[in-house]
Amino acid sequence: MKVTLAKTAGFCFGVSRAVEMVEREAGSGKRTVTLGPIIHNRHVVERFAAMGVRTVETPGEIEPGCTVVLRSHGVPRAVQEELEGRGLEIVDATCPFVKRIHRIVAEAEARGRQPVIIGSAAHPEVIAIAGWCEHPLIFGDEKELENWLHGGEGRDEKPITMVSQTTGTQALWKSCCKILKKVYTNSEKFDTICRATEERQKEAIALSELCEAMIIVGDAMSSNTKRLAMICSEHCKNVSLVDSADELDRKLYSGVQSVGITAGASTPAWIIKEVNNQMSDEIRTETAAGEENFAELLEQSIKTLSTGEKVTGVVTSITPTEVYVDLGTKHAGYIPYNELSSDPNVKPADLFQVGDEIEVFVGRVNDVEGTVMLSKKRLDTVKSWEEIEKACEEKTVVEGIITEENKGGLVASVKGVRVFIPASQTGIPKGGDLSVLLRQNVRMKITEVNSARRRVVGSIRAVASEERKAAAEKLWSEIEVGKKYHGVVKSLTSYGAFVDVGGVDGMVHVSELSWSRIKNPAEVVSVGDEIDVFVISYDPEKRKISLGYKTTETNPWNIFMNQFKIGDVATVKIVKMMTFGAFAEIIPGVDGLIHISQIADRRIGKPEDVLSEGQEVDVKIIDVDAENKRISLSIRALLTGDEYDADGEDDE
């Protein structure tokens, strides 16, 4: 008699994660409770009870000061908010796949869509999902969905967003999708069946088609375990669901030539071992290499991995928070988000694709539950240390991201290695704000590496200094009078502005900043401004450059001459009153005179009788003295239509 053990039998990732979280809390000495059974397996629940972990059914049973673990099935939003409102310490062990469904239905309803859940309305997972929206619809099978769609009762015009219980079958899901598509063309369908569940079901079908008898190991209260038994029953007549080795019925496999064994996602490894102890005397297991006893196959499949060991696996699934890896063992391998990369902005999908073969470090191993936490970041860090040491020896430039600020300076992550940058080496002036570099990518040189103390020191200033020096040499080799540069204002003084034009600071005198008279450079530019300047003169020996900012193109007089001519009408602003008339600004930097005789169509005693400073009026340009840059304006010419000269005499 030969037996084939399903590779996917036993704990799935979500269950392993939840069990591990309860173990951690129980081991911390805290008073710990789980809201509902942490998973659907009485052996696990009893084991935790022996460790002092109580199971409660309602939030009201939880005493103040307790740590409450939310089970892998999740809880409705109202329950979570009630717990938070009571100030209890919450450890959320909800399966990440289930959490994703919570977000989908909540966001769908917020967008005005109707959430539809395919699953068992009495299942804790479905109850939790439904609790994240106000008006969910739940259908246990395709017939219920079809009756609602065609019956019309309770239906409205809202577009539908449909999800599935994670332990649902692909056959049911595809059937529901097909039915929905016939009625709703604008529906959203999210296949939220857990991939581990899907693979387990596929393998169960394959085994049950090949074997004369099937043994399903797991708690009868577990939905996915019962579903496995149901699926196997469709392809095999001899199917037995056993809670433990005590329930094995030898009559089931008596006289048969092949037996298949699988286990639900909530079945711990030790239960599978107990089943093996009962069967190992009689059954031999067929493997790819030949025959070996069931115990040997089981031990091989759940072989112990060592912390710090380098292993190779295949990516089987990617979520926004974790990557699942098949290590070819019974361990459910997963890489948490914070163990993916030293780059805090990286997304799992940026690094891997399903099917990729990757190398990782073994982080934390739980042989009892069959899980292993993996780390790609740590493996990358080991390789990065070698590169960091080489960069220090060869004085090459490396890139990193600034992750934190402390009293002494900044900390950067370079290929996953923590690098300290003293404040004096950041390139920020003494007393300046170092936080401006946080989360910025920077280039630096490694100045010290102490592997024993795991200490690395870097300098941004060293790179900036070398780059500035190289830029300065290039500038001095190419500089010439009249050459234009795009620079940055570095500092201001009472007599001008210093501008970095690429490794060298040049000075723009206050008289070269504006065509108008200014008292302070700050009236025109500010530190940090990017401006275009040109070389007026330079002294290579003294390393001094005089720069100009105002250009012929920006000369207000030239602008005026290009835009206006005698006889044009312009809107001007009165800026100064004199006894003989009023000065008016035509454009910034160019004023004209409205002689007292040109202010009105009658004689007036003084300009203030008609005009006031700041007033805008329309005038006619009656004369332009280009040589002396004087302009005569007239309001009277617009009122009477007559022409007058600047002295107020009639032209006739």
XYZ file of C-alpha atoms in Angstrom:
652
model
C 0.000 0.000 0.000
C 1.351 3.421 -0.956
C 0.503 6.862 0.344
C 1.092 10.280 -1.239
C 1.325 13.249 1.093
C 0.158 16.587 -0.334
C 2.951 19.152 -0.444
C 0.531 21.909 0.552
C -0.876 20.112 3.610
C -0.860 22.069 6.858
C -0.668 25.658 7.993
C -1.046 28.419 5.444
C 0.792 31.711 5.842
C -2.085 33.595 7.458
C -2.641 30.902 10.067
C 1.087 30.552 10.776
C 1.336 34.295 11.241
C -1.625 34.418 13.631
C -0.371 31.495 15.729
C 3.094 33.022 15.890
C 1.668 36.349 17.081
C -0.298 34.672 19.896
C 2.797 32.721 20.955
C 4.785 35.942 21.099
C 2.189 37.671 23.271
C 1.784 34.627 25.536
C 5.535 34.444 26.026
C 5.721 38.135 26.981
C 3.909 37.547 30.260
C 0.981 39.790 29.357
C -2.612 38.873 30.118
C -3.632 37.803 26.631
C -7.033 36.968 25.166
C -8.145 36.117 21.650
C -11.439 37.475 20.354
C -12.900 34.200 19.127
C -10.752 31.100 18.448
C -7.511 32.310 16.856
C -7.975 29.626 14.168
C -10.452 26.809 13.650
C -8.515 24.043 15.370
C -9.372 22.934 18.879
C -5.914 21.492 19.513
C -4.282 24.872 18.901
C -6.874 26.651 21.056
C -6.396 24.131 23.886
C -2.626 24.515 23.651
C -2.904 28.275 24.008
C -5.329 27.890 26.903
C -2.657 25.842 28.692
C -0.286 28.776 28.096
C -2.746 31.136 29.807
C -4.374 32.591 26.686
C -8.154 32.918 27.122
C -10.661 32.826 24.297
C -13.595 35.259 24.572
C -16.532 35.682 22.230
C -17.434 39.349 22.817
C -15.472 42.542 23.557
C -17.441 42.944 26.778
C -15.708 39.901 28.255
C -12.274 41.493 27.943
C -10.947 42.960 31.182
C -9.052 46.270 31.281
C -5.304 45.831 30.942
C -5.546 42.768 28.719
C -3.888 42.417 25.353
C -6.449 41.293 22.785
C -5.412 39.384 19.667
C -7.771 39.689 16.702
C -8.075 36.283 15.078
C -6.974 35.440 11.569
C -10.556 35.716 10.280
C -10.674 39.402 11.239
C -13.410 41.387 12.991
C -16.021 43.933 11.840
C -14.993 47.588 11.891
C -17.413 48.362 14.733
C -15.778 45.731 16.952
C -12.296 47.072 16.240
C -13.416 50.627 16.968
C -15.028 49.481 20.237
C -11.764 47.861 21.338
C -9.777 50.950 20.369
C -12.260 53.152 22.211
C -11.685 51.160 25.396
C -7.950 51.778 25.138
C -7.061 48.081 24.974
C -3.763 46.950 23.492
C -4.668 45.328 20.168
C -2.579 42.825 18.247
C -4.110 42.428 14.788
C -3.506 38.880 13.546
C -6.023 39.227 10.718
C -4.747 37.459 7.617
C -3.353 40.074 5.187
C -5.474 38.553 2.414
C -8.608 39.122 4.508
C -7.535 42.682 5.386
C -7.315 43.392 1.666
C -10.953 42.336 1.231
C -11.944 44.706 4.071
C -10.377 47.583 2.140
C -11.988 46.548 -1.157
C -15.571 46.487 0.173
C -15.134 49.662 2.247
C -13.688 51.617 -0.679
C -16.297 50.216 -3.076
C -19.188 51.373 -0.904
C -17.530 54.776 -0.440
C -17.561 55.075 -4.254
C -21.287 54.380 -4.364
C -21.015 50.705 -5.348
C -22.864 47.686 -3.930
C -20.534 45.190 -2.156
C -21.406 41.533 -2.868
C -19.695 38.751 -0.901
C -19.645 35.140 -2.118
C -19.302 32.921 0.943
C -20.967 31.476 3.994
C -22.895 34.166 5.862
C -22.255 32.411 9.193
C -18.484 32.157 8.737
C -16.442 34.512 10.973
C -14.400 35.729 8.015
C -17.502 36.695 6.028
C -19.094 38.322 9.096
C -15.934 40.414 9.502
C -15.846 41.399 5.817
C -19.504 42.400 5.911
C -18.728 44.538 8.947
C -16.535 46.851 6.878
C -19.457 48.169 4.822
C -22.973 49.348 5.646
C -25.159 47.361 3.234
C -23.390 44.192 2.034
C -25.096 41.364 0.181
C -23.955 37.810 0.942
C -24.635 34.792 -1.278
C -23.641 31.244 -0.369
C -23.783 29.860 -3.905
C -24.490 30.752 -7.521
C -28.184 29.878 -7.198
C -28.742 32.482 -4.463
C -26.922 35.082 -6.555
C -28.882 34.214 -9.702
C -32.237 34.353 -7.876
C -31.409 37.827 -6.540
C -30.192 39.089 -9.898
C -33.230 37.876 -11.810
C -35.781 38.320 -9.025
C -35.035 42.007 -8.677
C -36.060 42.139 -5.009
C -33.941 44.660 -3.151
C -31.986 45.546 -6.271
C -31.156 49.125 -7.201
C -29.087 50.768 -9.901
C -25.784 50.715 -7.988
C -22.869 49.056 -9.795
C -21.639 45.879 -8.095
C -18.250 45.070 -6.573
C -17.962 41.335 -5.892
C -15.442 39.529 -3.662
C -15.085 35.985 -2.371
C -14.409 34.340 0.962
C -10.699 33.415 0.892
C -11.473 29.712 1.316
C -14.026 29.627 -1.506
C -13.612 27.390 -4.557
C -12.582 28.591 -7.984
C -15.465 26.663 -9.516
C -18.028 28.601 -7.450
C -16.275 31.922 -8.046
C -16.061 31.488 -11.816
C -19.694 30.432 -11.960
C -20.786 33.538 -10.009
C -18.658 35.786 -12.227
C -20.278 34.324 -15.319
C -23.782 34.881 -13.937
C -22.985 38.455 -12.864
C -21.511 39.348 -16.238
C -24.776 38.537 -18.007
C -26.695 41.074 -15.912
C -24.145 43.761 -15.034
C -21.667 45.026 -17.616
C -20.046 47.531 -15.243
C -19.385 45.188 -12.319
C -16.057 44.867 -10.503
C -14.901 41.350 -9.632
C -11.975 40.751 -7.264
C -10.780 37.152 -7.084
C -9.906 37.177 -3.371
C -9.577 33.417 -2.959
C -6.287 32.755 -1.182
C -3.728 31.350 -3.611
C -2.543 28.888 -0.971
C -6.145 27.690 -0.656
C -6.441 27.435 -4.422
C -3.232 25.391 -4.711
C -4.302 23.163 -1.827
C -7.642 22.495 -3.527
C -6.012 21.777 -6.904
C -3.635 19.305 -5.314
C -6.495 17.688 -3.381
C -8.404 17.186 -6.644
C -5.362 15.655 -8.327
C -4.708 13.320 -5.393
C -8.333 12.241 -5.040
C -8.476 11.389 -8.753
C -5.396 9.159 -8.412
C -5.975 7.528 -5.001
C -8.490 4.962 -3.860
C -8.836 6.617 -0.441
C -8.289 10.128 0.933
C -7.595 11.215 4.503
C -8.269 14.889 5.300
C -6.631 15.975 8.555
C -8.179 18.950 10.340
C -10.870 20.348 12.593
C -14.430 19.775 11.375
C -15.176 23.408 12.287
C -12.629 24.634 9.745
C -14.287 25.850 6.561
C -11.306 25.144 4.329
C -10.889 21.644 5.813
C -14.555 20.783 5.198
C -14.252 22.182 1.684
C -11.236 19.941 1.031
C -13.278 16.942 2.120
C -16.148 18.001 -0.123
C -13.857 18.495 -3.125
C -12.189 15.122 -2.593
C -15.589 13.426 -2.275
C -16.423 14.554 -5.803
C -13.488 12.519 -7.163
C -12.987 9.720 -4.630
C -15.509 7.448 -2.892
C -13.377 6.733 0.179
C -12.892 10.078 2.006
C -12.380 10.478 5.739
C -12.019 13.728 7.698
C -10.120 13.136 10.930
C -9.496 15.614 13.711
C -6.493 13.678 15.003
C -4.815 10.262 14.851
C -7.367 8.924 17.341
C -10.080 9.202 14.698
C -8.266 7.165 12.043
C -10.422 4.313 10.773
C -8.263 1.532 9.345
C -11.280 0.133 7.526
C -11.049 3.147 5.218
C -7.732 2.123 3.725
C -7.963 -1.590 4.293
C -7.455 -3.420 1.004
C -6.728 -0.316 -1.065
C -3.556 0.194 -3.049
C -3.209 3.979 -2.778
C -4.045 6.572 -0.128
C -3.782 10.348 -0.411
C -3.334 12.587 2.613
C -3.874 16.338 2.846
C -4.608 18.703 5.696
C -6.511 21.939 6.160
C -4.819 25.304 6.474
C -5.541 25.307 10.220
C -3.939 21.937 10.891
C -0.656 22.146 12.849
C 2.301 19.943 11.964
C 2.153 17.965 15.181
C -1.349 16.660 14.327
C -0.058 15.418 10.972
C 2.793 13.684 12.841
C 0.322 11.948 15.152
C -1.528 10.629 12.136
C 1.782 9.378 10.805
C 2.562 7.539 14.061
C -0.612 5.538 13.665
C 0.015 4.707 10.025
C 3.773 4.294 9.723
C 3.773 0.641 10.690
C 1.591 -0.286 7.770
C 1.981 2.311 5.034
C 4.813 3.145 2.704
C 4.869 6.487 0.907
C 5.704 6.832 -2.760
C 8.027 9.704 -3.677
C 9.637 10.853 -6.886
C 12.824 8.936 -6.042
C 11.087 5.750 -5.066
C 9.480 4.500 -1.865
C 10.208 5.612 1.659
C 8.094 5.464 4.794
C 5.627 8.195 5.586
C 7.651 9.366 8.593
C 10.710 10.003 6.452
C 8.732 11.984 3.877
C 7.068 14.025 6.577
C 10.348 14.773 8.346
C 11.906 15.756 5.030
C 9.035 18.057 4.206
C 9.200 19.811 7.584
C 12.953 19.632 8.002
C 14.467 22.148 10.354
C 16.016 25.287 8.927
C 18.659 27.211 10.831
C 18.571 30.932 11.573
C 21.109 32.756 9.417
C 21.142 30.001 6.800
C 21.122 31.056 3.165
C 18.338 29.313 1.217
C 16.878 29.442 -2.279
C 13.157 29.524 -2.958
C 10.544 30.407 -5.554
C 8.178 33.379 -5.192
C 4.620 32.053 -5.094
C 2.621 35.148 -4.212
C 3.107 38.905 -3.760
C 0.992 41.271 -1.667
C 1.590 44.935 -0.817
C 3.002 43.869 2.576
C 4.558 40.404 2.163
C 6.132 38.059 -0.340
C 5.493 34.311 -0.020
C 8.265 31.901 -0.920
C 8.202 28.147 -1.549
C 11.354 26.660 -0.016
C 10.578 23.098 -1.076
C 9.858 22.169 2.559
C 6.819 22.080 4.812
C 7.720 25.548 6.072
C 5.503 28.379 4.902
C 8.154 30.921 3.941
C 7.343 34.617 3.911
C 9.292 37.878 3.654
C 7.695 40.716 5.646
C 7.670 44.186 4.087
C 10.411 45.471 6.415
C 12.721 42.596 5.421
C 12.472 43.177 1.670
C 14.828 46.069 1.155
C 16.682 48.855 2.906
C 14.823 51.305 0.677
C 11.690 52.356 2.625
C 9.944 53.405 -0.583
C 10.357 50.144 -2.481
C 7.303 48.027 -3.242
C 7.363 44.204 -3.305
C 6.202 44.187 -6.923
C 9.241 46.311 -7.835
C 11.595 43.544 -6.698
C 9.955 40.247 -7.608
C 7.557 38.497 -9.921
C 5.728 35.280 -9.164
C 7.941 32.418 -10.289
C 11.241 34.207 -9.593
C 13.924 32.138 -7.888
C 15.531 34.154 -5.103
C 18.185 33.827 -2.418
C 17.232 34.818 1.136
C 18.428 34.523 4.727
C 16.451 32.471 7.238
C 15.285 34.812 9.960
C 12.976 33.215 12.526
C 12.007 29.517 12.344
C 8.920 28.008 13.941
C 9.210 24.254 13.411
C 6.155 23.525 15.522
C 3.888 25.628 13.358
C 5.837 25.083 10.149
C 6.603 28.721 9.339
C 9.798 30.596 8.612
C 10.338 34.319 8.382
C 12.811 35.176 5.627
C 14.886 38.246 4.871
C 16.196 39.493 1.562
C 17.401 42.718 3.144
C 19.849 40.923 5.441
C 21.359 38.931 2.598
C 21.697 42.099 0.559
C 23.324 43.774 3.573
C 26.051 41.109 3.796
C 26.891 41.676 0.141
C 26.663 45.424 0.685
C 29.252 45.344 3.492
C 31.750 43.916 1.054
C 30.961 46.701 -1.421
C 31.180 49.346 1.346
C 34.626 48.124 2.432
C 35.790 48.165 -1.182
C 34.455 51.708 -1.666
C 36.380 52.848 1.420
C 39.614 51.282 0.191
C 39.280 52.646 -3.343
C 37.808 56.011 -2.228
C 34.933 55.687 -4.692
C 31.615 57.522 -4.465
C 28.486 55.690 -3.218
C 24.833 56.700 -3.074
C 22.455 56.427 -0.127
C 19.263 57.839 1.340
C 19.189 59.915 4.531
C 16.968 58.079 7.028
C 17.364 59.971 10.299
C 18.882 62.925 12.135
C 20.627 62.755 15.500
C 22.669 65.067 17.727
C 25.912 64.345 15.951
C 24.743 64.487 12.372
C 22.796 62.307 9.950
C 22.328 58.603 9.277
C 22.122 57.241 5.747
C 21.272 53.822 4.374
C 23.752 52.732 1.719
C 22.795 49.400 0.158
C 21.164 48.485 3.471
C 24.196 49.459 5.579
C 23.810 52.162 8.235
C 26.283 54.990 7.583
C 26.866 57.834 10.051
C 27.604 61.266 8.555
C 28.982 63.802 11.097
C 27.319 67.221 10.955
C 30.605 68.755 9.764
C 30.588 66.372 6.774
C 26.993 66.934 5.658
C 27.734 70.043 3.610
C 25.195 72.019 5.689
C 26.700 75.193 7.275
C 27.306 75.080 11.034
C 24.048 75.655 12.876
C 22.038 74.941 9.718
C 18.973 72.715 9.497
C 20.146 69.154 8.838
C 16.575 67.907 8.451
C 16.393 69.378 4.941
C 18.348 66.307 3.792
C 15.960 63.750 5.331
C 14.675 61.194 2.796
C 16.980 62.701 0.169
C 19.295 60.653 -2.042
C 22.877 61.815 -1.514
C 26.339 60.984 -2.839
C 29.157 60.427 -0.375
C 32.548 58.878 0.243
C 33.136 56.223 2.898
C 35.846 57.520 5.222
C 35.857 54.795 7.903
C 34.731 51.171 8.191
C 34.910 49.201 11.456
C 33.449 45.764 10.756
C 33.909 44.585 14.332
C 31.828 47.460 15.701
C 29.559 47.510 12.637
C 30.379 51.204 12.247
C 30.640 53.086 8.972
C 31.349 56.820 8.586
C 30.730 58.783 5.417
C 31.183 62.307 4.064
C 28.878 64.179 1.695
C 31.143 67.202 1.960
C 34.112 65.292 0.501
C 32.168 64.532 -2.676
C 30.728 68.036 -2.921
C 34.205 69.527 -2.405
C 35.761 67.426 -5.160
C 32.892 68.102 -7.543
C 33.030 71.833 -6.799
C 36.793 71.856 -7.356
C 36.445 70.073 -10.698
C 33.644 72.420 -11.742
C 35.729 75.450 -10.742
C 38.714 74.305 -12.823
C 36.432 73.789 -15.797
C 34.878 77.234 -15.343
C 38.225 79.060 -15.130
C 39.446 77.282 -18.239
C 36.432 78.449 -20.268
C 35.486 81.817 -18.738
C 35.316 84.963 -20.901
C 33.778 88.420 -20.673
C 30.135 88.420 -21.682
C 29.660 84.680 -21.112
C 26.319 83.843 -19.553
C 25.797 81.491 -16.587
C 22.815 80.118 -14.705
C 23.702 80.480 -11.026
C 22.360 80.309 -7.480
C 22.407 83.222 -5.044
C 24.567 82.066 -2.117
C 24.683 85.172 0.107
C 23.808 88.870 0.257
C 25.799 91.856 1.528
C 25.042 95.584 1.638
C 27.009 96.090 -1.581
C 25.850 93.138 -3.676
C 24.979 89.465 -4.091
C 27.333 86.477 -4.344
C 26.254 83.949 -6.963
C 27.549 80.383 -7.419
C 28.054 79.929 -11.155
C 29.334 76.345 -10.962
C 32.018 75.825 -8.357
C 32.967 79.522 -8.161
C 31.230 82.425 -6.462
C 31.010 85.657 -8.448
C 29.748 88.997 -7.169
C 26.919 91.071 -8.642
C 27.365 94.646 -7.402
C 24.227 96.350 -6.151
C 24.435 98.767 -9.110
C 24.297 95.801 -11.507
C 21.237 94.202 -9.962
C 18.588 96.639 -11.143
C 18.088 99.527 -13.565
C 16.253 101.296 -10.766
C 18.018 102.651 -7.724
C 17.871 100.171 -4.837
C 19.179 100.420 -1.282
C 19.595 96.693 -0.626
C 20.182 93.637 -2.888
C 17.326 91.891 -1.036
C 14.927 94.158 -2.939
C 15.768 92.190 -6.094
C 17.029 88.713 -5.143
C 16.991 86.269 -2.202
C 19.392 83.564 -1.075
C 18.620 80.387 -3.006
C 17.215 82.154 -6.068
C 18.313 80.780 -9.436
C 19.234 83.663 -11.764
C 20.915 84.222 -15.122
C 24.058 86.357 -14.982
C 26.920 87.326 -17.310
C 30.616 88.037 -16.819
C 31.613 91.713 -16.665
C 35.252 91.088 -15.698
C 37.391 88.433 -13.993
C 40.818 88.017 -12.340
C 42.179 84.426 -12.569
C 45.037 85.162 -10.143
C 42.816 86.588 -7.411
C 40.027 84.211 -8.384
C 37.473 87.008 -8.534
C 34.586 87.409 -10.950
C 32.361 90.463 -11.415
C 28.939 89.581 -12.712
C 26.083 91.533 -14.208
C 22.390 90.811 -13.739
C 20.642 93.696 -15.474
C 20.804 93.421 -19.268
C 19.968 95.581 -22.260
C 16.871 93.464 -22.744
C 15.680 94.331 -19.238
C 16.525 98.069 -19.506
C 13.189 99.816 -18.819
C 14.031 102.667 -21.233
C 14.647 100.198 -24.076
C 11.420 98.403 -23.230
C 9.558 101.731 -23.334
C 11.082 102.711 -26.678
C 10.095 99.340 -28.161
C 6.512 99.524 -26.898
C 5.552 103.215 -27.251
C 5.886 106.181 -29.634
C 4.731 109.813 -29.727
C 0.973 109.993 -30.064
C 0.291 106.721 -28.177
C -2.180 106.664 -25.317
C -1.048 104.945 -22.094
C -2.504 104.275 -18.655
C -0.079 105.643 -16.057
C 0.155 105.937 -12.267
C 0.834 109.278 -10.538
C 3.966 108.812 -8.405
C 5.128 112.327 -7.438
C 3.606 115.805 -7.255
C 5.627 118.970 -8.034
C 4.643 122.659 -8.282
C 5.101 122.587 -12.069
C 3.332 119.307 -12.692
C 3.103 115.572 -11.806
C 5.415 112.659 -12.562
C 3.710 109.439 -13.680
C 5.047 105.884 -14.026
C 4.483 104.587 -17.555
C 6.174 101.209 -16.986
C 8.303 100.153 -13.960
C 11.508 102.197 -14.163
C 10.253 104.817 -16.644
C 8.443 108.004 -15.579
C 7.023 110.870 -17.646
C 6.052 114.466 -16.740
C 2.523 115.821 -17.012
C 3.130 119.582 -17.035
C 0.611 121.601 -14.984
C -0.679 123.093 -18.233
C -1.411 119.548 -19.540
C -3.335 118.268 -16.523
C -6.757 119.772 -17.407
C -8.581 121.626 -20.170
C -8.612 124.731 -17.954
C -6.122 126.641 -15.883
C -5.486 125.136 -12.407
C -3.593 126.534 -9.394
C -1.642 123.381 -8.558
C -1.540 119.690 -9.697
C -3.192 118.539 -6.448
C -6.397 120.307 -7.535
C -6.955 117.510 -10.071
C -4.559 114.655 -9.325
C -3.379 112.591 -6.324
C -0.477 110.189 -5.814
C -1.347 106.585 -6.693
C -4.133 107.613 -9.058
C -4.232 105.940 -12.476
C -5.075 108.121 -15.476
C -4.960 107.886 -19.256
C -2.445 110.184 -20.986
C -1.123 110.911 -24.442
C 2.623 110.790 -25.137
C 3.344 114.179 -26.728
C 7.155 114.242 -26.695
C 10.140 111.879 -26.167
C 13.680 113.219 -25.620
C 15.700 110.038 -26.236
C 19.055 111.677 -25.571
C 18.097 112.979 -22.129
C 15.530 110.194 -21.516
C 12.666 112.593 -20.865
C 9.018 112.017 -21.714
C 6.196 114.578 -21.852
C 2.645 113.450 -21.198
C -0.711 115.192 -21.574
C -4.177 114.607 -20.188
C -5.440 117.787 -21.852
C -4.669 116.450 -25.336
C -7.113 113.606 -24.725
C -9.787 115.991 -23.433
C -9.606 118.627 -26.200
C -7.980 116.806 -29.075
C -5.487 119.692 -29.422
C -1.690 119.271 -29.427
C 0.454 121.152 -26.926
C 4.170 121.277 -26.392
C 5.885 120.691 -23.075
C 5.910 124.383 -22.180
C 2.184 124.654 -22.415
C 2.316 126.917 -25.516
C -0.116 126.305 -28.351
C 1.521 124.769 -31.421
C -0.394 127.197 -33.631
